Short mmCIF file of C-alpha atoms in Angstrom, two decimals:
data_model
loop_
_atom_site.label_atom_id
_atom_site.label_comp_id
_atom_site.label_asym_id
_atom_site.label_seq_id
_atom_site.Cartn_x
_atom_site.Cartn_y
_atom_site.Cartn_z
CA ALA A 257 -18.61 -24.92 -119.92
CA PHE A 258 -19.74 -28.19 -118.12
CA GLY A 259 -16.36 -28.53 -115.93
CA LEU A 260 -16.95 -24.58 -114.76
CA MET A 261 -20.60 -25.30 -114.16
CA ALA A 262 -19.37 -28.62 -112.00
CA VAL A 263 -16.72 -26.42 -110.19
CA ILE A 264 -19.32 -23.62 -109.73
CA LEU A 265 -22.01 -26.34 -108.55
CA SER A 266 -19.84 -27.73 -106.22
CA PHE A 267 -18.77 -24.87 -104.25
CA VAL A 268 -22.51 -23.86 -103.79
CA ALA A 269 -23.32 -27.90 -103.14
CA GLY A 270 -20.23 -27.88 -100.41
CA LEU A 271 -21.34 -24.21 -98.60
CA LEU A 272 -24.92 -25.90 -98.51
CA THR A 273 -23.55 -29.60 -97.09
CA VAL A 274 -21.47 -27.95 -94.22
CA SER A 275 -24.30 -25.30 -93.67
CA THR A 276 -26.95 -28.29 -93.67
CA VAL A 277 -24.74 -30.79 -91.64
CA GLU A 278 -23.82 -28.69 -89.13
CA ALA A 279 -27.51 -27.18 -88.58
CA ALA A 280 -28.80 -30.82 -88.40
CA ARG A 281 -26.23 -31.33 -85.80
CA ILE A 282 -27.35 -28.51 -83.91
CA CYS A 283 -30.79 -29.23 -83.98
CA ASN A 284 -30.60 -32.76 -84.16
CA SER A 285 -32.80 -32.97 -87.23
CA PRO A 286 -32.61 -35.18 -90.14
CA SER A 287 -31.19 -33.54 -93.10
CA VAL A 288 -32.62 -33.99 -96.59
CA LEU A 289 -29.58 -32.84 -98.12
CA ILE A 290 -27.46 -35.91 -96.84
CA ALA A 291 -30.33 -38.78 -96.40
CA TYR A 292 -31.38 -38.04 -99.97
CA PRO A 293 -28.59 -37.02 -102.42
CA THR A 294 -29.48 -34.19 -105.09
CA GLY A 295 -27.76 -33.36 -108.46
CA PRO A 296 -25.42 -30.87 -106.84
CA TRP A 297 -24.64 -33.46 -103.76
CA LEU A 298 -23.67 -35.91 -107.05
CA VAL A 299 -21.67 -33.33 -108.45
CA PHE A 300 -20.05 -32.32 -104.81
CA ASP A 301 -18.97 -35.91 -104.47
CA LEU A 302 -17.38 -35.99 -107.88
CA VAL A 303 -15.14 -32.98 -107.07
CA GLY A 304 -14.65 -33.42 -103.36
CA GLY A 305 -13.09 -36.90 -102.94
CA ALA A 306 -11.05 -36.05 -99.65
CA MET A 307 -14.09 -33.97 -98.44
CA VAL A 308 -16.30 -37.32 -98.97
CA TRP A 309 -13.61 -39.40 -97.27
CA ARG A 310 -13.76 -37.01 -93.97
CA LEU A 311 -17.68 -36.64 -94.08
CA LEU A 312 -17.40 -40.65 -93.77
CA ALA A 313 -14.81 -40.69 -91.37
CA SER A 314 -16.74 -37.83 -89.22
CA GLY A 315 -19.54 -40.83 -88.91
CA GLU A 316 -22.23 -39.07 -90.25
CA ARG A 317 -24.75 -41.63 -90.43
CA ARG A 318 -27.20 -40.07 -92.57
CA LEU A 319 -25.14 -40.42 -95.51
CA ALA A 320 -26.50 -43.55 -97.66
CA ALA A 321 -24.34 -43.78 -100.10
CA ALA A 322 -21.09 -41.85 -101.46
CA ALA A 323 -18.58 -41.85 -104.40
CA PRO A 324 -15.36 -40.50 -103.44
CA TYR A 325 -13.74 -39.36 -106.76
CA TYR A 326 -9.91 -39.68 -106.40
CA GLY A 327 -9.62 -38.31 -102.82
CA PRO A 328 -6.82 -39.06 -100.61
CA PHE A 329 -8.12 -41.38 -97.92
CA PRO A 330 -7.39 -39.27 -94.63
CA ALA A 331 -4.56 -40.68 -91.94
CA GLY A 332 -6.15 -42.71 -89.33
CA GLY A 333 -9.37 -42.49 -90.93
CA ASP A 334 -11.69 -44.66 -89.11
CA LEU A 335 -15.16 -45.29 -91.06
CA GLY A 336 -16.81 -47.54 -88.16
CA GLY A 337 -19.51 -44.82 -87.41
CA ALA A 338 -20.85 -44.74 -91.07
CA ARG A 339 -23.26 -46.47 -92.98
CA ALA A 340 -23.06 -45.18 -96.27
CA ALA A 341 -22.13 -47.79 -99.47
CA VAL A 342 -18.94 -46.32 -101.05
CA LEU A 343 -17.86 -46.17 -104.60
CA ALA A 344 -14.76 -45.37 -104.41
CA VAL A 345 -13.14 -44.05 -108.04
CA TYR A 346 -9.07 -43.74 -108.78
CA GLY A 347 -7.30 -42.93 -111.68
CA GLY A 348 -4.63 -45.66 -112.08
CA LEU A 349 -2.00 -43.35 -112.74
CA ASP A 350 -2.55 -41.39 -109.67
CA ALA A 351 0.10 -41.82 -107.63
CA ARG A 352 -0.50 -39.39 -104.58
CA VAL A 353 -4.03 -40.56 -104.03
CA ASN A 354 -3.29 -44.30 -105.03
CA ALA A 355 -0.60 -44.33 -101.83
CA THR A 356 -3.70 -44.12 -99.29
CA ARG A 357 -5.97 -46.10 -101.34
CA ASP A 358 -4.98 -49.82 -99.59
CA ALA A 359 -5.72 -47.86 -96.22
CA ALA A 360 -9.45 -46.66 -97.20
CA ILE A 361 -9.84 -50.31 -98.67
CA ALA A 362 -8.84 -51.48 -95.30
CA ALA A 363 -11.06 -49.25 -93.41
CA LEU A 364 -14.07 -50.10 -95.58
CA VAL A 365 -13.57 -53.60 -94.89
CA ALA A 366 -13.45 -52.92 -91.00
CA ALA A 367 -16.38 -50.59 -91.09
CA ARG A 368 -18.31 -53.67 -93.40
CA LEU A 369 -19.45 -51.10 -95.48
CA PRO A 370 -20.71 -52.34 -98.93
CA HIS A 371 -18.12 -50.86 -101.28
CA GLU A 372 -16.63 -51.46 -104.72
CA ILE A 373 -13.38 -49.92 -105.91
CA ALA A 374 -12.90 -48.82 -109.31
CA ILE A 375 -9.72 -47.99 -110.59
CA PHE A 376 -9.15 -46.67 -114.58
CA THR A 377 -5.62 -47.94 -114.84
CA GLN A 378 -5.13 -45.33 -117.65
CA ALA A 379 -6.46 -42.24 -116.01
CA ASN A 380 -4.53 -39.87 -113.98
CA HIS A 381 -5.72 -37.42 -110.91
CA ALA A 382 -8.82 -35.36 -112.11
CA PHE A 383 -9.63 -37.36 -115.19
CA PHE A 384 -13.23 -36.44 -114.97
CA ASN A 385 -12.36 -32.75 -115.24
CA ASP A 386 -13.21 -32.00 -118.92
CA THR A 387 -11.52 -28.78 -118.67
CA GLY A 388 -8.33 -29.72 -117.58
CA GLN A 389 -5.23 -31.74 -118.79
CA ASN A 390 -6.16 -35.01 -117.41
CA PHE A 391 -9.81 -35.51 -118.79
CA ASN A 392 -10.19 -38.83 -119.97
CA ALA A 393 -13.07 -39.38 -121.70
CA PRO A 394 -13.64 -42.85 -121.70
CA ALA A 395 -13.14 -43.28 -118.35
CA ALA A 396 -15.00 -40.40 -117.27
CA GLU A 397 -18.02 -41.72 -119.30
CA GLU A 398 -17.64 -44.69 -117.66
CA ALA A 399 -17.23 -43.51 -114.21
CA TYR A 400 -20.20 -41.15 -114.59
CA ARG A 401 -22.46 -44.64 -115.85
CA ARG A 402 -20.98 -46.41 -112.36
CA THR A 403 -21.56 -43.51 -110.03
CA VAL A 404 -25.31 -43.05 -111.01
CA ALA A 405 -25.86 -46.88 -111.24
CA TRP A 406 -24.29 -46.82 -107.60
CA PHE A 407 -26.83 -44.13 -106.17
CA ASP A 408 -29.55 -45.84 -107.94
CA ARG A 409 -29.05 -49.18 -106.41
CA HIS A 410 -28.17 -47.89 -102.84
CA LEU A 411 -30.80 -45.14 -102.67
CA ALA A 412 -33.66 -47.27 -104.20
CA GLY A 413 -36.85 -46.52 -102.46
CA GLN A 414 -35.74 -43.92 -100.39
CA HIS A 415 -37.79 -40.54 -100.68
CA ARG A 416 -36.13 -37.31 -102.72
CA ARG A 417 -37.28 -34.14 -102.34
#
């Protein structure tokens, strides 16, 4: 049930995020959803790793912290316009996504973004999804703990609505 709810929330949050980012760009106004991530935004980060990397590569400067989970880094991705602290989460057995990990690390270093790379060596792609065959409870629990701590540390003192 939790997995299904996470998927539903991720779609809703994804739609809200895209709508909010585009509206903010058009109106040149701050975006509360981006500047101050909420529960659904955290869920969206967990299930949309590739989308999070693309948002970072777009130069969205209002994003203060991000946690792309097992998302492939976009070819030619440049994070120079971003300012977010990034916790990149990988399953050690996920060959497809891990093939892009070195490029992600190089882009994070080049952009001088605060970052941490978390590799769960015994976990595969989608290890956080408790409804899928790759679910890995110990890795999911530790990834969740580290993600919440990451957001707490990098969003401390920011007003949340």
